[in-house]
Coordinates of C-alpha atoms and ligand atoms in Angstrom, one line a residue:
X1 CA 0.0 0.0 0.0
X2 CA 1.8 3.5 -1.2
X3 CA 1.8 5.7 1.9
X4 CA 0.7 9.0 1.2
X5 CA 1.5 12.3 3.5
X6 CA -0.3 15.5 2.4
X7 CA 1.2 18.8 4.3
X8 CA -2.0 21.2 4.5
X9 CA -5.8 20.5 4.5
X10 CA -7.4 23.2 2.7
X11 CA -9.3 22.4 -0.6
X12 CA -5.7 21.5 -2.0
X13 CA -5.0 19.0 0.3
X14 CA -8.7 17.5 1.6
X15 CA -9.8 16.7 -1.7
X16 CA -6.3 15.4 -2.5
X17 CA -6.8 13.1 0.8
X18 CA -10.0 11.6 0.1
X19 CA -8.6 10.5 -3.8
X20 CA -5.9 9.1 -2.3
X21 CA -8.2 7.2 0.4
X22 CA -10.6 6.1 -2.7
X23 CA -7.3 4.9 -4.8
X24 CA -6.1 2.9 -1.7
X25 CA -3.5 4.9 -0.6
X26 CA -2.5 4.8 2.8
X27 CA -3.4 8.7 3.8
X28 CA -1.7 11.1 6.7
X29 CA -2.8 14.6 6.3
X30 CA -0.9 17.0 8.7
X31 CA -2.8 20.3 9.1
X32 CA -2.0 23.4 11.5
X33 CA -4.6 25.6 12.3
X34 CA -7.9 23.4 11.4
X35 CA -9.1 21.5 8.2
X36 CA -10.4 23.3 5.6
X37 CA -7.6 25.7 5.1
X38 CA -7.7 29.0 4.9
X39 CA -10.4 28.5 2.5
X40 CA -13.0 27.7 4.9
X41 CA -11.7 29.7 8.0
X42 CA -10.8 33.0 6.6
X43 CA -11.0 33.3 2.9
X44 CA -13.8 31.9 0.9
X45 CA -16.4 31.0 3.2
X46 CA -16.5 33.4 5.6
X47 CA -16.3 36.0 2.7
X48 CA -19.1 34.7 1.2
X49 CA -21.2 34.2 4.3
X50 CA -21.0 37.7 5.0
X51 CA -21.8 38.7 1.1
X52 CA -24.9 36.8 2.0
X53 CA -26.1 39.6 4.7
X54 CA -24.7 42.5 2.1
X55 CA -26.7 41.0 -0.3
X56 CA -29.9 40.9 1.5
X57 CA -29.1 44.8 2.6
X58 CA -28.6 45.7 -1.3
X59 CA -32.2 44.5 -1.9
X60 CA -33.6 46.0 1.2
X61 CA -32.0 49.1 -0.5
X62 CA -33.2 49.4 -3.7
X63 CA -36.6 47.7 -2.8
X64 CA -38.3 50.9 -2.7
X65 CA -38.6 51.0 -6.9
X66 CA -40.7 47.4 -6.4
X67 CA -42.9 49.3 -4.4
X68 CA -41.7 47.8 -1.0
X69 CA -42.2 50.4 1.7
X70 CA -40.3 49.2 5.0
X71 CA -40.1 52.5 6.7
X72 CA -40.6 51.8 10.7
X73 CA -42.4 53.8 12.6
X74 CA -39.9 56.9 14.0
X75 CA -37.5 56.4 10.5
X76 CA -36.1 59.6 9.1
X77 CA -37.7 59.7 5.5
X78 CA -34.5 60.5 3.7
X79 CA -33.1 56.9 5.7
X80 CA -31.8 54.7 2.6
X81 CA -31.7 52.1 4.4
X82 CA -35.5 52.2 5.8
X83 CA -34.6 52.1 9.6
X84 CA -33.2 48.1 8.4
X85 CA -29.5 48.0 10.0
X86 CA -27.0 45.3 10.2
X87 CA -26.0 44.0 13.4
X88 CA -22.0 42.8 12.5
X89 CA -21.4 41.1 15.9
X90 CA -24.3 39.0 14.8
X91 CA -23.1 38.3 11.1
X92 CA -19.8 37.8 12.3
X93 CA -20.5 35.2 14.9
X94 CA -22.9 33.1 12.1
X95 CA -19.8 33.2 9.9
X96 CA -17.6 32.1 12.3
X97 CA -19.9 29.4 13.3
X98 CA -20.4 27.9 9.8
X99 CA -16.8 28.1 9.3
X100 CA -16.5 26.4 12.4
X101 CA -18.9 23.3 11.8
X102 CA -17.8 23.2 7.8
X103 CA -14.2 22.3 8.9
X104 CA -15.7 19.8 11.6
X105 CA -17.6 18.1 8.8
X106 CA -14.4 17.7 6.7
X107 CA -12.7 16.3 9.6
X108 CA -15.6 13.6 9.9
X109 CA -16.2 13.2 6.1
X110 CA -11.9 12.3 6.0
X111 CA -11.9 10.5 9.0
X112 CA -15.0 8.2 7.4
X113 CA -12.5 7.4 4.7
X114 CA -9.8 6.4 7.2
X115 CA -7.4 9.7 6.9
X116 CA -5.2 9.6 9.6
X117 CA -5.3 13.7 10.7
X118 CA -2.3 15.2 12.6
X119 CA -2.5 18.5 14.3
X120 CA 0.7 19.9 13.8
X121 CA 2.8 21.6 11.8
X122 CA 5.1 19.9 8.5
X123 CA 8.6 19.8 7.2
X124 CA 10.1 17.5 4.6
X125 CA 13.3 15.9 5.2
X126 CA 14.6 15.1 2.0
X127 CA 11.7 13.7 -0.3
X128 CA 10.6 10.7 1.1
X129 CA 10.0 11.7 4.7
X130 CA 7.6 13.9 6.1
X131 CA 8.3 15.7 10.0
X132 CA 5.5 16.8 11.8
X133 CA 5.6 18.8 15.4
X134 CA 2.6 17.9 16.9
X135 CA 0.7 20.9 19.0
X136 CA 2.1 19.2 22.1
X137 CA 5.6 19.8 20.7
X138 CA 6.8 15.7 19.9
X139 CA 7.9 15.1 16.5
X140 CA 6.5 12.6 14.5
X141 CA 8.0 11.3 11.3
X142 CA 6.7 10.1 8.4
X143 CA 7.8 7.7 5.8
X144 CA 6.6 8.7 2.1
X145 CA 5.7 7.5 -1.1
X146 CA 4.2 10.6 -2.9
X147 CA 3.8 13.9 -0.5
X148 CA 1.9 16.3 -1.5
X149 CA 2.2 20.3 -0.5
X150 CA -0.8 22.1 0.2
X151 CA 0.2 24.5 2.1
X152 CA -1.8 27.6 1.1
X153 CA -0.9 31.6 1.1
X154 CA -1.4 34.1 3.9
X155 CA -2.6 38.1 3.2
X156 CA 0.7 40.3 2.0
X157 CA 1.7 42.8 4.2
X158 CA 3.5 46.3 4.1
X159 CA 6.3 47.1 6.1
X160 CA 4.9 50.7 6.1
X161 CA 1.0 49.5 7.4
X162 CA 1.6 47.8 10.1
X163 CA -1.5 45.6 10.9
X164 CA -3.2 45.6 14.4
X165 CA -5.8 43.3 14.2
X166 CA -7.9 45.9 15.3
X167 CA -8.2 48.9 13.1
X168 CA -5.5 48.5 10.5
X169 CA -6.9 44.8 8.9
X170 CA -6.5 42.2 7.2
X171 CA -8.8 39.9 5.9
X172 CA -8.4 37.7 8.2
X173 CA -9.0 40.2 11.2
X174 CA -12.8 41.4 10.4
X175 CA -14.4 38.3 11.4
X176 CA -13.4 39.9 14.7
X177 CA -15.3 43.0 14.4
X178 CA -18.5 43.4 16.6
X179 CA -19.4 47.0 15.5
X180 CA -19.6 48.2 11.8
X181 CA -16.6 50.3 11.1
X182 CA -17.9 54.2 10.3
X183 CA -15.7 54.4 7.5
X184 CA -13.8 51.6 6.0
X185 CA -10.6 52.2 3.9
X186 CA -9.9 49.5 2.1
X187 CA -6.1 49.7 0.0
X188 CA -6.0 47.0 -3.0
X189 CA -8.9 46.7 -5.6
X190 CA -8.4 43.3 -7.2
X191 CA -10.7 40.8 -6.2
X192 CA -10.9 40.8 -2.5
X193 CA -10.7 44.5 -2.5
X194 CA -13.7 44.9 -4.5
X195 CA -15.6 42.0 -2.6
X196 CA -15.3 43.7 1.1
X197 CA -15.8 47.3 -0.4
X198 CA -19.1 46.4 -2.4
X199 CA -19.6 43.7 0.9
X200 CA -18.8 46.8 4.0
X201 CA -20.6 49.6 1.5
X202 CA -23.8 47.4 1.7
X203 CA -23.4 46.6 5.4
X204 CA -23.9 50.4 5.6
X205 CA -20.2 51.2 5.8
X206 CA -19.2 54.7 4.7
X207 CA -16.3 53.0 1.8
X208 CA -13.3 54.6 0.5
X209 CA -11.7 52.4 -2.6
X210 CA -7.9 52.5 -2.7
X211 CA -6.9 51.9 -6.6
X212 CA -3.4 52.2 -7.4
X213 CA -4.5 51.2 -11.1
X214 CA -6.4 52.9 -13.6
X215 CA -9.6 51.2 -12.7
X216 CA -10.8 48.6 -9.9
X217 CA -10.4 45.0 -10.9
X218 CA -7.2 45.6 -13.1
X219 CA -7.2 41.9 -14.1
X220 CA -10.9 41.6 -14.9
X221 CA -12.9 42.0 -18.2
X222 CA -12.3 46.2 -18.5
X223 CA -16.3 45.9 -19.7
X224 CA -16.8 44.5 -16.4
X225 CA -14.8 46.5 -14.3
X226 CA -16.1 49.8 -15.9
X227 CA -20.2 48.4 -14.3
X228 CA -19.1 47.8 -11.2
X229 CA -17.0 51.1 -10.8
X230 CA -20.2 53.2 -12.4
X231 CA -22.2 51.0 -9.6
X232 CA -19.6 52.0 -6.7
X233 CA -19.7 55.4 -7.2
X234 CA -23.5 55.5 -7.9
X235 CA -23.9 54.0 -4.5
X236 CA -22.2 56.4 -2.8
X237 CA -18.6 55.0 -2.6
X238 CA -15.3 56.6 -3.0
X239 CA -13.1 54.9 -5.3
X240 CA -9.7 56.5 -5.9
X241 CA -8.1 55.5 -9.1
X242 CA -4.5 55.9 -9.3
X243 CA -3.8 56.3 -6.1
X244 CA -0.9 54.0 -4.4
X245 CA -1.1 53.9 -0.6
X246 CA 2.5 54.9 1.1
X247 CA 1.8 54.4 4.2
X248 CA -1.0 53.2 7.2
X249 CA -0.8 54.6 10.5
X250 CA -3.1 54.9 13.7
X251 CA -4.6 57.9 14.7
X252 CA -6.1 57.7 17.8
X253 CA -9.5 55.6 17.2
X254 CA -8.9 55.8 13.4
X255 CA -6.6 55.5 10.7
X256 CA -4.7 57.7 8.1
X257 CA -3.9 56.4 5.1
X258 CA -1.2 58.7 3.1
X259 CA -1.0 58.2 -0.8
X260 CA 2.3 58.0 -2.6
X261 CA 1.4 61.7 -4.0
X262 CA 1.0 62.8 -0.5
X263 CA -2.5 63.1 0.0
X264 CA -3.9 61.9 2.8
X265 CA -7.3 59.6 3.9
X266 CA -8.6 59.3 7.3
X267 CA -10.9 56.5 8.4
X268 CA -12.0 54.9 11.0
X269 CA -10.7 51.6 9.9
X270 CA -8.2 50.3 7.3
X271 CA -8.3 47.2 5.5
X272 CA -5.1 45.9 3.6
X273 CA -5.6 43.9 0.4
X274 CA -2.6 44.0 -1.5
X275 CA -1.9 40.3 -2.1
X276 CA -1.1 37.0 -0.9
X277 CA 1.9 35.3 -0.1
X278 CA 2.7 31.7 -0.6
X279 CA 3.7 29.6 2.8
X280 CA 6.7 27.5 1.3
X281 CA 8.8 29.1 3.9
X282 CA 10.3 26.7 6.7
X283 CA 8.8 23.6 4.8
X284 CA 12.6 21.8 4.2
X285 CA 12.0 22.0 0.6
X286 CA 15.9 22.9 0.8
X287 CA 16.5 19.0 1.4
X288 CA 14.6 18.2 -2.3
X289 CA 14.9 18.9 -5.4
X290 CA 11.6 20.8 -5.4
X291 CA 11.8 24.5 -7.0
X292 CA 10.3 27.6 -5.7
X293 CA 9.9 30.4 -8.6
X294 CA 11.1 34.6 -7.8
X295 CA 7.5 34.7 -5.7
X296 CA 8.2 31.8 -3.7
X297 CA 5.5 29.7 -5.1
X298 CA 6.4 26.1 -6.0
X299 CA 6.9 25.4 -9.2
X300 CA 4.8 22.3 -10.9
X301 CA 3.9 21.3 -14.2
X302 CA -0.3 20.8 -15.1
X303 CA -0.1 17.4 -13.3
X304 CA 1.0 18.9 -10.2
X305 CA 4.2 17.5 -10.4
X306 CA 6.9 19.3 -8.5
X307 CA 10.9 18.9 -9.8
X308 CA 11.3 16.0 -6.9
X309 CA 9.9 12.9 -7.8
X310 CA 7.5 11.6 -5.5
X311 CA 6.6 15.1 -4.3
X312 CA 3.8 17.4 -6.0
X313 CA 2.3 20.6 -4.9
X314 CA -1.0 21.9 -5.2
X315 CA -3.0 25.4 -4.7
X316 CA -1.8 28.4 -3.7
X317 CA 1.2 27.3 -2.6
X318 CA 1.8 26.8 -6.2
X319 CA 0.8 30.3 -8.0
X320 CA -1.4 28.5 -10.7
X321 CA -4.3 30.3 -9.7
X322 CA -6.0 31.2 -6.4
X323 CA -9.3 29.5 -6.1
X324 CA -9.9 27.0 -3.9
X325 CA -12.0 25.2 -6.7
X326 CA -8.8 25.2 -8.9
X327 CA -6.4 24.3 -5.9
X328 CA -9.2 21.3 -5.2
X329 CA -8.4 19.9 -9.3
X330 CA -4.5 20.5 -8.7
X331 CA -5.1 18.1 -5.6
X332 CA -7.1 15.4 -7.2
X333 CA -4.5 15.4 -10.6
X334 CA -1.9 14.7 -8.1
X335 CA -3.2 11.8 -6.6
X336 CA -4.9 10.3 -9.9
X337 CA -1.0 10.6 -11.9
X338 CA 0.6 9.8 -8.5
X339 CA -1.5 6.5 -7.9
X340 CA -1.4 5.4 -11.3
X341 CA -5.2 6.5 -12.0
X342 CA -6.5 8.1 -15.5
X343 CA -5.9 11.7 -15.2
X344 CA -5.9 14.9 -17.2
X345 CA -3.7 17.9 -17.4
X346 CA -5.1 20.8 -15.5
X347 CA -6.9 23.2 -18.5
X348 CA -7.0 26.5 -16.8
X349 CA -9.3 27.9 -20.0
X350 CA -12.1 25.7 -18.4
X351 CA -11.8 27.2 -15.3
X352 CA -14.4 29.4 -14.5
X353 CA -14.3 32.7 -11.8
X354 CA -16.5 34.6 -10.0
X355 CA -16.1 38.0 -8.4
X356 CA -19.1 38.6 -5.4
X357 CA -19.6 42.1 -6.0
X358 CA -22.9 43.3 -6.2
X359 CA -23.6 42.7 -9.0
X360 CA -21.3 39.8 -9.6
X361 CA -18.6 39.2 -12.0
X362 CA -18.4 35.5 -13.6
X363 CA -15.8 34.4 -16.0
X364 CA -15.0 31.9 -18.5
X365 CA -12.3 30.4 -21.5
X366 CA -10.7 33.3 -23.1
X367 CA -10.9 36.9 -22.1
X368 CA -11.5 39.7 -24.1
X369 CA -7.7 41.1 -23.9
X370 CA -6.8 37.8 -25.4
X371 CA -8.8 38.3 -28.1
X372 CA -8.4 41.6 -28.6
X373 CA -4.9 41.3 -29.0
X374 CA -5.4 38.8 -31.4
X375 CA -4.1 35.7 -29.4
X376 CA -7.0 34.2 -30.0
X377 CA -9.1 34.5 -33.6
X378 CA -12.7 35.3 -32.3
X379 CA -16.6 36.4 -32.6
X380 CA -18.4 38.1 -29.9
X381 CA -21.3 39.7 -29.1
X382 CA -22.5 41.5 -25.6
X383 CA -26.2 41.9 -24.5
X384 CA -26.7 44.1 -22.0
X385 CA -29.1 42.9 -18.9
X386 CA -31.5 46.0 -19.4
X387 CA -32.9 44.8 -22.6
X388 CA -33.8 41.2 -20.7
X389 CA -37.6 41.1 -19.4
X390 CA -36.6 39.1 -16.1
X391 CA -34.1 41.8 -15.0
X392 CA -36.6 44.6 -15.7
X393 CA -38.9 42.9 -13.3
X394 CA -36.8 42.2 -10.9
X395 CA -35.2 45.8 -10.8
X396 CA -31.9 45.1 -12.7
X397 CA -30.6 47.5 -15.1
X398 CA -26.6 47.1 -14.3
X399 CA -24.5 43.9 -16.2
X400 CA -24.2 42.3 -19.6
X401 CA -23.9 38.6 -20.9
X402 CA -20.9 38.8 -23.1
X403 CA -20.0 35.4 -25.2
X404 CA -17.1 34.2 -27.7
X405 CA -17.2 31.7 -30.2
X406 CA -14.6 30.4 -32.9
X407 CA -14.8 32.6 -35.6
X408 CA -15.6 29.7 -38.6
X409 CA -17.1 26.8 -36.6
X410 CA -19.2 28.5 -33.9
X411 CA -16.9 26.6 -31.0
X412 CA -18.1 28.7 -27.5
X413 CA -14.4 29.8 -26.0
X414 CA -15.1 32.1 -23.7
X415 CA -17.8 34.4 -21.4
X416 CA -18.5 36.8 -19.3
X417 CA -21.5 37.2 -17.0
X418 CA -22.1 40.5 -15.2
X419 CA -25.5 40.3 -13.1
X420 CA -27.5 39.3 -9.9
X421 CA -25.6 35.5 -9.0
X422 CA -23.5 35.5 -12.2
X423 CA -21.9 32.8 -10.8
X424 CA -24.8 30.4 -11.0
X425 CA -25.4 31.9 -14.4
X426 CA -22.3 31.2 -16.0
X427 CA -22.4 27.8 -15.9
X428 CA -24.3 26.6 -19.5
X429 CA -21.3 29.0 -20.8
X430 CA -18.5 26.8 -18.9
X431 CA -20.5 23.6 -20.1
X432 CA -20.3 24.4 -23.6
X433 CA -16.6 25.1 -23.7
X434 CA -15.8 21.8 -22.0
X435 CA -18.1 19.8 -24.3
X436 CA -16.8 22.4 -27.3
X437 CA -20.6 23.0 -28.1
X438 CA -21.5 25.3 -30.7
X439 CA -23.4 28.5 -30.3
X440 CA -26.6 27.0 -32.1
X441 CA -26.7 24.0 -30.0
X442 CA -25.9 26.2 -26.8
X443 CA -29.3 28.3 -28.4
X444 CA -31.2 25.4 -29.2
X445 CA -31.7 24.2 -25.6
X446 CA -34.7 25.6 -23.6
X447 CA -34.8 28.6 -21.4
X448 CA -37.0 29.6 -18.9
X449 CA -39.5 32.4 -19.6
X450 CA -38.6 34.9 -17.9
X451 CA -35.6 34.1 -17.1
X452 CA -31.5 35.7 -17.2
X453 CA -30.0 32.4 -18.7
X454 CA -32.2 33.6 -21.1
X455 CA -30.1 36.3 -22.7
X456 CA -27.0 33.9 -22.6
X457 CA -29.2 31.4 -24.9
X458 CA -30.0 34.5 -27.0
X459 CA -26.3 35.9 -27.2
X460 CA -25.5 32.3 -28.6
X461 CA -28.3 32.7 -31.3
X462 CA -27.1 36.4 -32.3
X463 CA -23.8 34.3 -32.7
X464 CA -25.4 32.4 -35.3
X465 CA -23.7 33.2 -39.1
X466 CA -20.3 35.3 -39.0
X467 CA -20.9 38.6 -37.6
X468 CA -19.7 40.6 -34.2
X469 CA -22.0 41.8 -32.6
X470 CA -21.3 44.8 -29.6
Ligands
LIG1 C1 -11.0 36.7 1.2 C2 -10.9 35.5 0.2 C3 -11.9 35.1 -0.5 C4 -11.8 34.1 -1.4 N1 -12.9 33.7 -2.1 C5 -12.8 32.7 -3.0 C6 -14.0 32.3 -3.7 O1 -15.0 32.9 -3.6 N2 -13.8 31.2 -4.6 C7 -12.7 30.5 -4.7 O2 -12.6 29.6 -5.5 N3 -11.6 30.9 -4.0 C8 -11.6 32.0 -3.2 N4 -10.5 32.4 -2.5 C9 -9.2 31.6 -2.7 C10 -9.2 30.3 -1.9 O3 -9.5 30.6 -0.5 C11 -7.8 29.7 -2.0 O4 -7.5 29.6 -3.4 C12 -7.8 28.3 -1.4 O5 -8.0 28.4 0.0 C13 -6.5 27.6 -1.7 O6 -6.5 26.4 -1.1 P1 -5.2 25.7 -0.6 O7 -5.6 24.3 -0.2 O8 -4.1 25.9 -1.6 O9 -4.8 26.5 0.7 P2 -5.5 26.9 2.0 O10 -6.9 26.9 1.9 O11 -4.8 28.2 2.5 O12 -5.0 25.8 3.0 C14 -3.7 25.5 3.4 C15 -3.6 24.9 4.7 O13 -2.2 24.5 4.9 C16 -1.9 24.7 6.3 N5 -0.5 24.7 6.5 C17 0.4 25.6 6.0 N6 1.7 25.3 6.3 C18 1.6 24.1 6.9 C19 2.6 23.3 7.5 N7 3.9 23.5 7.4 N8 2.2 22.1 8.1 C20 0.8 21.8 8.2 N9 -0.1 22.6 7.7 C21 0.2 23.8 7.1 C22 -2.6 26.0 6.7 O14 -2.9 26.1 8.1 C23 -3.9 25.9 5.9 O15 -4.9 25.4 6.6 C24 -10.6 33.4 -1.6 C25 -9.5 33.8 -0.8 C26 -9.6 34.9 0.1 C27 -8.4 35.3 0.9

């Protein structure tokens, strides 16, 4: 029986786990601060849980156009928010909770499949052994047939923003918070930058968006990008564009954020979202032949092979790309190659994205850069979500469908969905690029009447013929 040692259980190293259990691998999974990674304890499900409440505020919000009236007895008229408030201490402790019992039930779900767990912390010494300090401080170690590192990132910080956990922030800090912050600064506006200022503006947060680029979500569809920074500012956030933060410092109970140009912002709170790190520090990868790249991520090939044999790597320690859905593939590769199972390279153009904005972002196959740059030969057409009878019910006016087919045969190769829950929507588009469907048999299926899939079955059938369409 191969014995298998897997350093980290986030999505990257549970999934991995319970293939190599299935495969009849004998499976030791050494994990340091609780199963589910970082991914279930301070990244993506806690995020999202919290989006949850925002979300629920946004529609309170603009409810009044549907003719909702929730003004309480005693509520100021001009009251946006119709005397509805958040209470955080509340939010925060059901997100805690459900991060809580999600990593018990990965626990049970692995110990089911007879994963021996560890508590500790990992090194490798050399590539065939495995050292783990237990939290009572003895050493354990490990004899190996394939390893596999899983070992995450953490938040980036800057030397000249000190975080202190309690008003200059990462994300890992705010599940902490009991009281709204008054005003939020929040420095970095790729993904999670945009998801807590669209999240914190909703909660009733007065946001400031720090951008050092030209726009928010620099590596996003620029369509896309350009909605949600019209819907930012319409709601009443401040988005600075262009503006790098120097420096973070306290100011008695707030914070002062000073721009490289010398300009300063003051909030009550700062939140610092500038990046992550990967952990592939203090992890003896010295004694193997395994190669980190200038970043520090671990360098693997799209089996998740490292340059030791025996040992592969998967999610974010890696670099590939941070998702915990992509880091759970990386994992599964591993162990299907490793235990001699059929397997398939990793295809990142199948990979689909989501960012949980309000509205949200979904992604798919190749982007528009790509095409305009003519990397890849291309149709496309974009229908925008005003002209679709559902959202006009429901109140939606901001978002598109956007879709790209092979320019002779019709092949789908890439989408973008901007809309209410884009990332339920964008799923026919990621389907049809893994089954290489066409855009008339992606139009010839069935929508719902009224529905928002709707305009992605009706950007297929504009796709019919040779045209672009824009
Ligand atoms: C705020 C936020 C929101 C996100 N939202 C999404 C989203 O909506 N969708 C999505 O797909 N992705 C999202 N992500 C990304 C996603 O969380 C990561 O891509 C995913 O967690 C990567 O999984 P992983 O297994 O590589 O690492 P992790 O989940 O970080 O797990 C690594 C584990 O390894 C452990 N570890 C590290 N070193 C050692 C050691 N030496 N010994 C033992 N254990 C060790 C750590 O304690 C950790 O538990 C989000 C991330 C953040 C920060």
């Amino acid at each position: 029986m191969d014995q298998v040692v897997i350093v980290g259980g986030g999505p990257g190293g549970y999934e991995a786990a319970l293939v190599a259990s299935q495969l009849g691998g004998s499976v030791t999974l050494v994990e340091d601060e609780g199963l589910g990674g970082s991914a279930v304890l301070t990244g993506t499900v806690p995020s999202k849980t919290l989006i949850a409440t925002a979300d629920v505020m946004t529609e309170v919000r603009e409810s009044a156009e549907l003719g909702v009236r929730l003004d309480a007895a005693g509520c100021a008229d001009d009251d946006p928010d119709h005397g509805v408030a958040v209470d955080l201490s509340a939010v925060n402790a059901r997100v805690l909770d459900l991060a809580t019992t999600q990593s018990a039930d990965i626990a049970e779900r692995l110990r089911a499949e007879h994963v021996t767990i560890l508590d500790g912390r990992a090194r490798l010494d050399g590539p065939e052994r495995v050292v783990a300090t237990l939290k009572d401080g003895t050493e354990q170690a490990l004899d190996a047939d394939i390893v596999l590192i899983a070992t995450g990132s953490r938040p980036r910080e800057l030397a000249t923003a000190p975080l202190d956990g309690e008003r200059i922030l990462s994300w890992r800090h705010l599940y902490a918070l009991t009281e709204l912050p008054e005003r939020l600064i929040v420095v970095g506006s790729g993904v999670t930058g945009a998801e807590f200022a669209s999240a914190y503006d909703a909660l009733g947060s007065d946001v400031v968006l720090v951008s050092s680029r030209d726009r928010v979500l620099p590596g996003e569809d620029a369509d896309a990008a350009q909605v949600l920074e019209d819907v930012f500012t319409r709601r009443g956030m401040t988005v600075l564009s262009r503006s790098r933060a120097a420096s973070v410092v306290r100011s008695g109970d707030g914070v002062v954020v000073t721009l490289a140009d010398g300009r300063t912002v003051e909030g009550s709170h700062c939140l610092l979202a500038v990046g992550s790190i990967p952990n592939t520090e203090g992890l003896g990868l010295e004694t193997t032949r395994v190669e980190t790249d200038r970043n520090g991520s671990i360098v693997v090939d799209r089996v998740s092979r490292t340059k030791a044999r025996g040992v592969y790597a998967a999610g974010d320690c890696t670099g590939v790309l941070p998702l915990a859905s992509v880091a759970a593939m990386q994992g599964r590769i591993a162990m299907w190659h490793a235990l001699g199972d059929a397997v398939a390279p990793l295809d990142l153009l199948t990979v689909s994205s989501n960012v949980f904005t309000t509205p949200e972002i979904a992604t798919v196959g190749v982007s528009q850069q790509q095409v305009d740059d003519h990397v890849v030969p291309a149709r496309q057409v974009v229908l925008r979500l005003r002209g679709n009878p559902r959202a006009k019910m429901q109140g939606n006016r901001d978002g598109f469908v956007k879709l790209f087919c092979r320019s002779v045969t019709g092949i789908v190769i890439g989408g973008v969905v901007v809309a209410p829950r884009a990332s339920e929507l964008i799923y026919p588009i990621s389907l049809a690029i893994s089954q290489r469907l066409t855009v008339d048999q992606l139009s010839a299926s069935f929508t719902v009447y009224p529905s928002l899939s709707g305009s992605i079955a009706e950007a297929a059938r504009r796709l019919h013929g040779t045209r672009s369409i824009t």
